[in-house]
C-alpha cells in the first residue's frame, strides 16, 4: 500500500511571507527601466543650463537614474567638482545633496 501525502507536501512552500516577498520582487523588477542614453548635445544642454543656474542662483531640478528607477532632486547648485564628477546641491531646507554627473538624465532650471 502506498502512503502518499498528496498535495500536502507542496503546501508548506507557499507560506504567506514567501508569497508577499515574491510579489514584491516581481513588482520591483517590472517597474525598473533601462538607463537612457545621453548624447553629446543633451550633455551640452545640461552643462549650459547648470552654468546659467549657478550664475543667477536659480533653483535646478535634476532627474536622476539610480539602479533602474528615476528620482528628482531640487535645489541650488552650490559647487561643481570636475575631479570627482559630482554636483553639490543646497536644498531649500539647508541640506547638502551630492549628485553624480553620470546619474543625471534631465535638468530643469526654474527662473
Short mmCIF file of N, CA and C in Angstrom, two decimals:
data_model
loop_
_atom_site.label_atom_id
_atom_site.label_comp_id
_atom_site.label_asym_id
_atom_site.label_seq_id
_atom_site.Cartn_x
_atom_site.Cartn_y
_atom_site.Cartn_z
N UNK A 1 0.84 -1.17 0.00
CA UNK A 1 0.00 0.00 0.00
C UNK A 1 0.89 1.25 0.00
N UNK A 2 0.60 2.23 -0.87
CA UNK A 2 1.39 3.45 -1.00
C UNK A 2 0.77 4.51 -0.09
N UNK A 3 1.63 5.06 0.78
CA UNK A 3 1.16 6.13 1.68
C UNK A 3 1.69 7.45 1.15
N UNK A 4 0.93 8.08 0.28
CA UNK A 4 1.31 9.35 -0.34
C UNK A 4 0.57 10.48 0.37
N UNK A 5 1.27 11.59 0.58
CA UNK A 5 0.65 12.73 1.26
C UNK A 5 -0.20 13.57 0.30
N UNK A 6 -0.10 13.34 -0.98
CA UNK A 6 -0.89 14.09 -1.94
C UNK A 6 -0.40 15.52 -2.08
N UNK A 7 -1.29 16.48 -2.03
CA UNK A 7 -0.92 17.89 -2.22
C UNK A 7 -0.36 18.53 -0.96
N UNK A 8 -0.43 17.86 0.15
CA UNK A 8 0.05 18.44 1.41
C UNK A 8 1.56 18.69 1.39
N UNK A 9 2.30 17.90 0.63
CA UNK A 9 3.75 18.06 0.64
C UNK A 9 4.20 19.35 -0.04
N UNK A 10 3.37 19.98 -0.86
CA UNK A 10 3.74 21.22 -1.53
C UNK A 10 3.13 22.45 -0.87
N UNK A 11 2.24 22.32 0.02
CA UNK A 11 1.62 23.50 0.63
C UNK A 11 2.55 24.23 1.58
N UNK A 12 3.52 23.56 2.14
CA UNK A 12 4.40 24.22 3.09
C UNK A 12 5.35 25.21 2.41
N UNK A 13 5.55 25.10 1.10
CA UNK A 13 6.44 26.01 0.40
C UNK A 13 5.81 27.39 0.24
N UNK A 14 4.53 27.47 0.07
CA UNK A 14 3.86 28.74 -0.20
C UNK A 14 3.32 29.38 1.08
N UNK A 15 4.20 29.72 1.98
CA UNK A 15 3.79 30.41 3.19
C UNK A 15 3.50 31.87 2.86
N UNK A 16 2.68 32.57 3.61
CA UNK A 16 2.29 33.94 3.26
C UNK A 16 3.48 34.90 3.12
N UNK A 17 4.51 34.75 3.94
CA UNK A 17 5.67 35.64 3.84
C UNK A 17 6.38 35.47 2.50
N UNK A 18 6.47 34.24 2.04
CA UNK A 18 7.13 33.97 0.77
C UNK A 18 6.32 34.54 -0.38
N UNK A 19 5.01 34.44 -0.30
CA UNK A 19 4.15 34.97 -1.35
C UNK A 19 4.31 36.48 -1.46
N UNK A 20 4.31 37.19 -0.33
CA UNK A 20 4.46 38.65 -0.37
C UNK A 20 5.85 39.06 -0.87
N UNK A 21 6.88 38.30 -0.48
CA UNK A 21 8.23 38.60 -0.97
C UNK A 21 8.33 38.41 -2.47
N UNK A 22 7.73 37.35 -2.98
CA UNK A 22 7.75 37.10 -4.42
C UNK A 22 6.98 38.18 -5.18
N UNK A 23 5.84 38.60 -4.66
CA UNK A 23 5.07 39.65 -5.31
C UNK A 23 5.84 40.97 -5.30
N UNK A 24 6.51 41.27 -4.19
CA UNK A 24 7.29 42.50 -4.07
C UNK A 24 8.47 42.47 -5.06
N UNK A 25 9.17 41.35 -5.15
CA UNK A 25 10.31 41.24 -6.07
C UNK A 25 9.85 41.36 -7.52
N UNK A 26 8.73 40.76 -7.85
CA UNK A 26 8.21 40.85 -9.21
C UNK A 26 7.80 42.28 -9.52
N UNK A 27 7.19 42.97 -8.57
CA UNK A 27 6.76 44.35 -8.77
C UNK A 27 7.96 45.27 -9.00
N UNK A 28 9.03 45.08 -8.24
CA UNK A 28 10.23 45.90 -8.41
C UNK A 28 10.87 45.68 -9.77
N UNK A 29 10.96 44.42 -10.20
CA UNK A 29 11.57 44.14 -11.49
C UNK A 29 10.73 44.65 -12.64
N UNK A 30 9.42 44.66 -12.49
CA UNK A 30 8.54 45.10 -13.57
C UNK A 30 8.60 46.61 -13.76
N UNK A 31 8.88 47.37 -12.73
CA UNK A 31 8.89 48.83 -12.83
C UNK A 31 10.26 49.42 -13.10
N UNK A 32 11.31 48.65 -13.07
CA UNK A 32 12.63 49.21 -13.33
C UNK A 32 12.80 49.46 -14.83
N UNK A 33 13.58 50.49 -15.15
CA UNK A 33 13.81 50.87 -16.54
C UNK A 33 15.29 50.86 -16.85
N UNK A 34 15.59 50.79 -18.13
CA UNK A 34 16.98 50.87 -18.56
C UNK A 34 17.42 52.33 -18.54
N UNK A 35 18.73 52.53 -18.39
CA UNK A 35 19.25 53.89 -18.36
C UNK A 35 19.20 54.49 -19.76
N UNK A 36 18.60 55.68 -19.89
CA UNK A 36 18.58 56.31 -21.21
C UNK A 36 19.97 56.76 -21.64
N UNK A 37 20.19 56.74 -22.92
CA UNK A 37 21.49 57.14 -23.46
C UNK A 37 21.48 58.65 -23.68
N UNK A 38 22.44 59.34 -23.06
CA UNK A 38 22.56 60.79 -23.18
C UNK A 38 23.66 61.08 -24.20
N UNK A 39 23.29 61.77 -25.28
CA UNK A 39 24.30 62.08 -26.29
C UNK A 39 25.01 63.40 -25.95
N UNK A 40 25.95 63.78 -26.80
CA UNK A 40 26.78 64.97 -26.53
C UNK A 40 25.96 66.25 -26.51
N UNK A 41 24.95 66.34 -27.35
CA UNK A 41 24.15 67.56 -27.42
C UNK A 41 23.30 67.74 -26.16
N UNK A 42 22.74 66.66 -25.67
CA UNK A 42 21.98 66.75 -24.43
C UNK A 42 22.90 67.10 -23.27
N UNK A 43 24.09 66.51 -23.26
CA UNK A 43 25.06 66.81 -22.20
C UNK A 43 25.46 68.28 -22.26
N UNK A 44 25.63 68.82 -23.46
CA UNK A 44 25.98 70.24 -23.60
C UNK A 44 24.84 71.13 -23.11
N UNK A 45 23.59 70.75 -23.38
CA UNK A 45 22.44 71.50 -22.88
C UNK A 45 22.39 71.47 -21.36
N UNK A 46 22.66 70.29 -20.78
CA UNK A 46 22.68 70.17 -19.32
C UNK A 46 23.73 71.10 -18.73
N UNK A 47 24.94 71.08 -19.30
CA UNK A 47 26.03 71.93 -18.80
C UNK A 47 25.68 73.41 -18.91
N UNK A 48 25.09 73.80 -20.03
CA UNK A 48 24.74 75.20 -20.24
C UNK A 48 23.67 75.66 -19.24
N UNK A 49 22.66 74.84 -19.02
CA UNK A 49 21.61 75.25 -18.08
C UNK A 49 22.11 75.24 -16.64
N UNK A 50 23.03 74.36 -16.31
CA UNK A 50 23.60 74.35 -14.95
C UNK A 50 24.46 75.59 -14.73
N UNK A 51 25.25 75.97 -15.73
CA UNK A 51 26.06 77.19 -15.61
C UNK A 51 25.18 78.43 -15.49
N UNK A 52 24.08 78.45 -16.25
CA UNK A 52 23.14 79.56 -16.18
C UNK A 52 22.52 79.66 -14.79
N UNK A 53 22.14 78.50 -14.24
CA UNK A 53 21.52 78.47 -12.91
C UNK A 53 22.52 78.88 -11.83
N UNK A 54 23.77 78.49 -11.99
CA UNK A 54 24.78 78.88 -10.99
C UNK A 54 25.07 80.37 -11.04
N UNK A 55 25.08 80.93 -12.26
CA UNK A 55 25.40 82.34 -12.42
C UNK A 55 24.34 83.23 -11.77
N UNK A 56 23.07 82.88 -11.94
CA UNK A 56 21.99 83.71 -11.42
C UNK A 56 21.35 83.14 -10.16
N UNK A 57 21.92 82.08 -9.62
CA UNK A 57 21.46 81.45 -8.37
C UNK A 57 19.98 81.01 -8.46
N UNK A 58 19.65 80.35 -9.57
CA UNK A 58 18.31 79.82 -9.76
C UNK A 58 18.24 78.37 -9.28
N UNK A 59 17.10 77.95 -8.76
CA UNK A 59 16.96 76.54 -8.37
C UNK A 59 16.91 75.62 -9.60
N UNK A 60 17.44 74.44 -9.44
CA UNK A 60 17.54 73.45 -10.51
C UNK A 60 16.89 72.17 -10.04
N UNK A 61 16.20 71.50 -10.96
CA UNK A 61 15.63 70.18 -10.65
C UNK A 61 16.34 69.15 -11.53
N UNK A 62 17.04 68.22 -10.89
CA UNK A 62 17.73 67.15 -11.60
C UNK A 62 16.84 65.92 -11.61
N UNK A 63 16.76 65.27 -12.77
CA UNK A 63 16.13 63.96 -12.86
C UNK A 63 17.26 62.96 -12.93
N UNK A 64 17.28 62.04 -11.97
CA UNK A 64 18.38 61.09 -11.84
C UNK A 64 17.90 59.68 -12.13
N UNK A 65 18.78 58.86 -12.65
CA UNK A 65 18.52 57.43 -12.86
C UNK A 65 19.42 56.69 -11.89
N UNK A 66 18.79 56.02 -10.90
CA UNK A 66 19.56 55.30 -9.89
C UNK A 66 19.03 53.88 -9.79
N UNK A 67 19.85 52.92 -10.18
CA UNK A 67 19.55 51.49 -10.09
C UNK A 67 18.20 51.12 -10.71
N UNK A 68 17.91 51.67 -11.87
CA UNK A 68 16.71 51.30 -12.59
C UNK A 68 15.49 52.16 -12.33
N UNK A 69 15.59 53.13 -11.46
CA UNK A 69 14.46 53.99 -11.12
C UNK A 69 14.83 55.45 -11.27
N UNK A 70 13.85 56.29 -11.62
CA UNK A 70 14.12 57.71 -11.74
C UNK A 70 13.74 58.42 -10.45
N UNK A 71 14.48 59.46 -10.17
CA UNK A 71 14.31 60.22 -8.93
C UNK A 71 14.57 61.68 -9.25
N UNK A 72 13.86 62.58 -8.59
CA UNK A 72 14.08 64.01 -8.82
C UNK A 72 14.64 64.65 -7.55
N UNK A 73 15.59 65.56 -7.76
CA UNK A 73 16.21 66.30 -6.66
C UNK A 73 16.19 67.77 -7.05
N UNK A 74 15.75 68.63 -6.13
CA UNK A 74 15.64 70.05 -6.43
C UNK A 74 16.48 70.84 -5.43
N UNK A 75 17.18 71.87 -5.92
CA UNK A 75 17.98 72.73 -5.07
C UNK A 75 18.84 73.66 -5.90
N UNK A 76 19.64 74.46 -5.23
CA UNK A 76 20.57 75.36 -5.90
C UNK A 76 21.93 74.69 -6.01
N UNK A 77 22.56 74.82 -7.19
CA UNK A 77 23.88 74.23 -7.39
C UNK A 77 24.88 75.04 -6.59
N UNK A 78 25.51 74.38 -5.63
CA UNK A 78 26.43 75.05 -4.72
C UNK A 78 27.87 74.94 -5.21
N UNK A 79 28.23 73.77 -5.76
CA UNK A 79 29.62 73.53 -6.17
C UNK A 79 29.64 72.45 -7.24
N UNK A 80 30.54 72.59 -8.21
CA UNK A 80 30.75 71.58 -9.25
C UNK A 80 32.15 71.03 -9.08
N UNK A 81 32.26 69.73 -8.87
CA UNK A 81 33.55 69.08 -8.71
C UNK A 81 33.82 68.23 -9.94
N UNK A 82 34.72 68.72 -10.83
CA UNK A 82 35.01 68.01 -12.06
C UNK A 82 35.96 66.84 -11.85
N UNK A 83 36.70 66.85 -10.76
CA UNK A 83 37.63 65.75 -10.50
C UNK A 83 36.87 64.51 -10.03
N UNK A 84 35.97 64.69 -9.06
CA UNK A 84 35.18 63.56 -8.57
C UNK A 84 33.87 63.38 -9.34
N UNK A 85 33.60 64.29 -10.28
CA UNK A 85 32.44 64.25 -11.17
C UNK A 85 31.12 64.20 -10.41
N UNK A 86 30.89 65.24 -9.61
CA UNK A 86 29.60 65.37 -8.94
C UNK A 86 29.27 66.84 -8.68
N UNK A 87 27.99 67.09 -8.42
CA UNK A 87 27.49 68.41 -8.05
C UNK A 87 27.10 68.38 -6.59
N UNK A 88 27.20 69.54 -5.96
CA UNK A 88 26.68 69.68 -4.60
C UNK A 88 25.49 70.63 -4.67
N UNK A 89 24.34 70.13 -4.28
CA UNK A 89 23.11 70.92 -4.29
C UNK A 89 22.75 71.32 -2.89
N UNK A 90 22.36 72.56 -2.72
CA UNK A 90 21.86 73.02 -1.43
C UNK A 90 20.36 73.14 -1.57
N UNK A 91 19.64 72.31 -0.81
CA UNK A 91 18.18 72.31 -0.89
C UNK A 91 17.59 73.43 -0.05
N UNK A 92 16.30 73.67 -0.20
CA UNK A 92 15.64 74.78 0.49
C UNK A 92 15.64 74.60 2.01
N UNK A 93 15.71 73.36 2.49
CA UNK A 93 15.74 73.13 3.94
C UNK A 93 17.15 73.18 4.50
N UNK A 94 18.16 73.45 3.67
CA UNK A 94 19.53 73.60 4.14
C UNK A 94 20.39 72.35 3.98
N UNK A 95 19.80 71.25 3.57
CA UNK A 95 20.57 70.01 3.37
C UNK A 95 21.45 70.12 2.14
N UNK A 96 22.59 69.45 2.19
CA UNK A 96 23.52 69.40 1.08
C UNK A 96 23.43 68.02 0.46
N UNK A 97 23.11 67.96 -0.84
CA UNK A 97 22.94 66.69 -1.55
C UNK A 97 24.00 66.59 -2.62
N UNK A 98 24.64 65.43 -2.73
CA UNK A 98 25.65 65.20 -3.76
C UNK A 98 25.00 64.42 -4.90
N UNK A 99 25.13 64.96 -6.12
CA UNK A 99 24.55 64.35 -7.31
C UNK A 99 25.69 63.97 -8.25
N UNK A 100 25.77 62.71 -8.63
CA UNK A 100 26.81 62.26 -9.56
C UNK A 100 26.43 62.68 -10.98
N UNK A 101 27.42 63.09 -11.74
CA UNK A 101 27.18 63.54 -13.11
C UNK A 101 26.69 62.41 -14.00
N UNK A 102 27.11 61.18 -13.75
CA UNK A 102 26.71 60.05 -14.58
C UNK A 102 25.27 59.64 -14.36
N UNK A 103 24.65 60.04 -13.25
CA UNK A 103 23.28 59.65 -12.94
C UNK A 103 22.25 60.62 -13.52
N UNK A 104 22.67 61.77 -14.04
CA UNK A 104 21.74 62.80 -14.49
C UNK A 104 21.17 62.42 -15.86
N UNK A 105 19.81 62.43 -15.95
CA UNK A 105 19.16 62.19 -17.23
C UNK A 105 18.27 63.37 -17.63
N UNK A 106 18.17 64.39 -16.77
CA UNK A 106 17.38 65.56 -17.10
C UNK A 106 17.69 66.72 -16.17
N UNK A 107 17.66 67.95 -16.71
CA UNK A 107 17.92 69.16 -15.93
C UNK A 107 16.85 70.18 -16.28
N UNK A 108 16.27 70.78 -15.26
CA UNK A 108 15.26 71.84 -15.46
C UNK A 108 15.60 73.00 -14.54
N UNK A 109 15.71 74.19 -15.11
CA UNK A 109 16.04 75.39 -14.34
C UNK A 109 14.76 76.18 -14.11
N UNK A 110 14.54 76.61 -12.87
CA UNK A 110 13.39 77.43 -12.51
C UNK A 110 13.83 78.88 -12.40
N UNK A 111 13.34 79.73 -13.31
CA UNK A 111 13.72 81.15 -13.32
C UNK A 111 12.94 81.91 -12.27
#
